[in-house]
Short mmCIF file of C-alpha atoms in Angstrom, two decimals:
data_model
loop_
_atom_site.label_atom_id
_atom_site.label_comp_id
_atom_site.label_asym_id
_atom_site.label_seq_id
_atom_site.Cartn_x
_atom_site.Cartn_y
_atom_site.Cartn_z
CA UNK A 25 47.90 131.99 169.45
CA UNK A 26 48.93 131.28 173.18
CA UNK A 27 45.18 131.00 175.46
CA UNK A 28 45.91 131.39 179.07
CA UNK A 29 43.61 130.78 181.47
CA UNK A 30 45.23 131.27 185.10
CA UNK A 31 43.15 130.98 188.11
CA UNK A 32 43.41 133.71 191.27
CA UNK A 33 42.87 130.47 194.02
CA UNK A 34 45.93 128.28 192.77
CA UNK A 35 48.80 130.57 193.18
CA UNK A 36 49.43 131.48 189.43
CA UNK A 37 47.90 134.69 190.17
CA UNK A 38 49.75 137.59 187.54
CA UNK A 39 51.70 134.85 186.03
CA UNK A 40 51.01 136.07 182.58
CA UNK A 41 52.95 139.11 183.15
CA UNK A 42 56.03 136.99 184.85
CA UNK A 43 56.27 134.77 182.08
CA UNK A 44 57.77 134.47 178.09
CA UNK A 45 55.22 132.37 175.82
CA UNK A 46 55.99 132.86 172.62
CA UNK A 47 53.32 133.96 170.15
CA UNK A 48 53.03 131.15 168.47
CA UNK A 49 52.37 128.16 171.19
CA UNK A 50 49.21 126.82 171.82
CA UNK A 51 48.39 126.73 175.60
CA UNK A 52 44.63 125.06 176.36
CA UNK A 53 42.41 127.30 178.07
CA UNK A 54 41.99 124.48 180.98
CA UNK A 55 45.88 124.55 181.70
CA UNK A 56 47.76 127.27 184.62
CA UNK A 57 50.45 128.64 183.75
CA UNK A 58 52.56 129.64 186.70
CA UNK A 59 55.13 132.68 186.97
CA UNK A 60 58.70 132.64 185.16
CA UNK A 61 57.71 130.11 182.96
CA UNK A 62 59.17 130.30 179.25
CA UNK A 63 58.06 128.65 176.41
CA UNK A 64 58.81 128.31 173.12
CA UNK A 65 57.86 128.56 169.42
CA UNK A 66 55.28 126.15 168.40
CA UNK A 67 54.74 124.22 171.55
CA UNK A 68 51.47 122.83 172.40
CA UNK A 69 50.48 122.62 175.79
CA UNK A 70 46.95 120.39 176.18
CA UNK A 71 44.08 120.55 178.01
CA UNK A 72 44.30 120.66 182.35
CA UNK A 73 48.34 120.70 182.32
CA UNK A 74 50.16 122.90 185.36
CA UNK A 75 53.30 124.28 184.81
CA UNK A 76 54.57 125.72 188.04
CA UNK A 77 57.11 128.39 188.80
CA UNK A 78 60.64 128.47 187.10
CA UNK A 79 60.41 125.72 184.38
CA UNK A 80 61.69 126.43 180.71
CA UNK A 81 60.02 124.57 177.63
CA UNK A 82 62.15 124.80 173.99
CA UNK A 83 60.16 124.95 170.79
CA UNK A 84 58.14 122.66 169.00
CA UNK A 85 57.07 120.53 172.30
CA UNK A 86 54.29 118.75 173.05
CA UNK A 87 52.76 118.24 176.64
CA UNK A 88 49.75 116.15 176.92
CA UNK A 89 46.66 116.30 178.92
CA UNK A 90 46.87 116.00 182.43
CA UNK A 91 50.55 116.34 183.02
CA UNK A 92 52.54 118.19 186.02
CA UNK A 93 55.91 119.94 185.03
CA UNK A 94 57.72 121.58 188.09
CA UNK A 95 55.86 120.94 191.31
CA UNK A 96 57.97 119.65 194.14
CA UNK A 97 59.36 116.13 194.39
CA UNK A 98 58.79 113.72 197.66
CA UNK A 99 62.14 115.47 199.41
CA UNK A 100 62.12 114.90 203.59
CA UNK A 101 65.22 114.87 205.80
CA UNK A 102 64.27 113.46 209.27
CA UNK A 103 64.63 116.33 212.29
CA UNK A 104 66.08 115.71 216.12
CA UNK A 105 62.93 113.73 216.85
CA UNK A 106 63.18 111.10 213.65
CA UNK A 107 60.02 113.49 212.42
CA UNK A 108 60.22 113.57 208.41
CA UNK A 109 60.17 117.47 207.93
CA UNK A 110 60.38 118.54 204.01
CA UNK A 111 63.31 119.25 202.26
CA UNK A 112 63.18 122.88 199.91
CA UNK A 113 62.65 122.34 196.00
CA UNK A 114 65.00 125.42 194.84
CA UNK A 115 65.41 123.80 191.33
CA UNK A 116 63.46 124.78 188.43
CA UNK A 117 62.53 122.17 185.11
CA UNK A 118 64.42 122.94 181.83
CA UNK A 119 62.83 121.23 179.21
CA UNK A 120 64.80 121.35 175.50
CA UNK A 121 63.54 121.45 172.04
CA UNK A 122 61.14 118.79 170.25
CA UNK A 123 60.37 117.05 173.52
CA UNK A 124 57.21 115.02 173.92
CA UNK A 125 55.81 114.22 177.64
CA UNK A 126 52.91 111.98 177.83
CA UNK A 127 49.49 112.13 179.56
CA UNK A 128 49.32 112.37 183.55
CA UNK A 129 53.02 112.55 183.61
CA UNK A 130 54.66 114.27 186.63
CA UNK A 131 58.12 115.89 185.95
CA UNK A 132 59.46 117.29 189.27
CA UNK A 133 61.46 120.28 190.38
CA UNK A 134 65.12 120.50 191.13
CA UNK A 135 66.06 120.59 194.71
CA UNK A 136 69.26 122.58 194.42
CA UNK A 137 69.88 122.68 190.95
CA UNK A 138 67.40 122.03 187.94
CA UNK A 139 65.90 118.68 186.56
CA UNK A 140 66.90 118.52 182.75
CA UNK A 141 65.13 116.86 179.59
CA UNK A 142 67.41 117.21 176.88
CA UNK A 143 66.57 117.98 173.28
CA UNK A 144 64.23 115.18 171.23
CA UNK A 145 63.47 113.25 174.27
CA UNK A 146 60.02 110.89 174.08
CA UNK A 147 58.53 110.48 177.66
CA UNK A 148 54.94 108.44 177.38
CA UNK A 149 52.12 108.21 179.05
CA UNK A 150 52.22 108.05 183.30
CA UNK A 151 55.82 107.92 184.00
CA UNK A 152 57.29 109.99 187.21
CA UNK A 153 60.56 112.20 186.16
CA UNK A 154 62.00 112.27 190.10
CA UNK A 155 63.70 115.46 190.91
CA UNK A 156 67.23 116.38 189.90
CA UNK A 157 67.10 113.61 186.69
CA UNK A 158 69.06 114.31 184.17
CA UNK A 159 67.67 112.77 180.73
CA UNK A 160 70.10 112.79 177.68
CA UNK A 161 68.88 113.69 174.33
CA UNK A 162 67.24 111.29 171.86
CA UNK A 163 66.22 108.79 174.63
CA UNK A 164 62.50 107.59 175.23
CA UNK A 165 61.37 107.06 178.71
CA UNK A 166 58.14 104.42 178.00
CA UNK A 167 54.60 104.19 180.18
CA UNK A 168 54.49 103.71 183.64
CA UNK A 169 58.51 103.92 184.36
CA UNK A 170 59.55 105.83 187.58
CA UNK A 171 63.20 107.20 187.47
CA UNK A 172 63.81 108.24 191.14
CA UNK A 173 65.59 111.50 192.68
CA UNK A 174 69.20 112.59 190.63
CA UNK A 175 68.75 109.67 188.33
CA UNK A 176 71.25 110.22 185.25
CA UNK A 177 69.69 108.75 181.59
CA UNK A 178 72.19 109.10 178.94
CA UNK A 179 71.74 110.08 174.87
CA UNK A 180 69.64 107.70 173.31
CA UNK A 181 68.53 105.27 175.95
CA UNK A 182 65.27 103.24 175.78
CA UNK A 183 63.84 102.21 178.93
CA UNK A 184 60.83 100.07 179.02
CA UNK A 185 57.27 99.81 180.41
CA UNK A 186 56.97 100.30 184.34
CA UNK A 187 60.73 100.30 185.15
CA UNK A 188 61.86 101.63 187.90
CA UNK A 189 65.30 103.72 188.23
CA UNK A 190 66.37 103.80 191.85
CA UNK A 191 68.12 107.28 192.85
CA UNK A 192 71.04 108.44 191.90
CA UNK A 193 71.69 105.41 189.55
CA UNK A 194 73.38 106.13 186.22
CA UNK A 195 72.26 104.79 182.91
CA UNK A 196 75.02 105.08 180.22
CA UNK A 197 74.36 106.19 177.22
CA UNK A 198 72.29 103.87 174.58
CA UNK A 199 71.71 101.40 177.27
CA UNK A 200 68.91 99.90 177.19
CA UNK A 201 66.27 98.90 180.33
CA UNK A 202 63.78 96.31 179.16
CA UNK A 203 60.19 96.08 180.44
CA UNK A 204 59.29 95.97 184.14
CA UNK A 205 62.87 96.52 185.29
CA UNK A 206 64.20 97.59 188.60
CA UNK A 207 67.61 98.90 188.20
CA UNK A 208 69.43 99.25 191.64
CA UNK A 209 72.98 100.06 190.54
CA UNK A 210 74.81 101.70 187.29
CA UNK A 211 74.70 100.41 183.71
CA UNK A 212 77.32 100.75 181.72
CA UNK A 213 77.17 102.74 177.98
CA UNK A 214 75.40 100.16 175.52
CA UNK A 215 74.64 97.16 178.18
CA UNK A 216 71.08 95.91 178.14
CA UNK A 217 69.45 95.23 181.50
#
């Protein structure tokens, strides 16, 4: 049975009635749950996760303790006077079936469009989904890694402990990133950086 517990002071005020949780997922009482969120069958969300506004979760997920799916991503254009001013997060988070996201993980917003997890992806423990990625199905994302703004992961890609993905670098699919990595330009479908 889905447990709600959504708190007047943090904005997620009447999100209950904005939002599709199926019957059957399992939301802690400790996590908010913020307005046109869906989520579905069997998915567990743990203890002191936020969800905010206009992210979609498939069925049979798991998000673990502590994690932050949809808030806005480090976006700043610079105006007349060099001053960084923030850049909008329009996006949303859509999240596909049989996904796992680790502890204290932070999956950001979409700017313009939406930031994508494809079906039976594995993201561990602490890793930073920038906004606009793209992650293909199958593919495991491991602890500490940091894929940057519009980063594209293809199906079944493995990248390692506390990589980091610069933005809007392309992995191809089944490539593999290996442990402590910084990856500054494409890789090619299959290569091994």
């Amino acid at each position: 049975r889905a447990l709600l517990f959504i708190r007047d002071t943090s904005g997620f005020l009447g999100a209950q009635k904005e939002s599709s949780i199926h019957e059957s997922a399992a939301i802690s009482e400790f996590s908010q749950v913020a307005a046109r969120v869906s989520i579905g069958a069997r998915t567990i969300v743990e203890r002191n996760v936020v969800i905010h506004n206009d992210v979609k979760i498939g069925c049979d997920c798991l998000i673990k303790a502590g994690s932050i799916i949809g808030s806005s991503g480090f976006g700043f254009e610079r105006d007349e006077n060099n001053r960084p001013i923030p850049f909008l997060q329009l996006g949303g988070v859509d999240i596909g079936s049989r996904v796992e996201i680790g502890n204290l993980t932070v999956v950001d917003r979409g700017t313009l469009s939406d930031t994508v997890i494809e079906d039976d992806v594995k993201i561990d423990d602490r890793v930073h989904v920038g906004h606009n990625v793209h992650i293909g199905k199958c593919s495991l994302v491991i602890g500490g890694t940091v894929l940057c703004g519009s980063v594209s992961v293809g199906a079944f890609c493995w990248i390692g402990p506390s990589s980091t993905v610069m933005q809007k670098v392309t992995l191809g699919e089944q490539s593999l990133v290996g442990m402590g990595s910084n990856v500054v330009k494409d890789v090619e479908a299959g290569v091994t950086v």
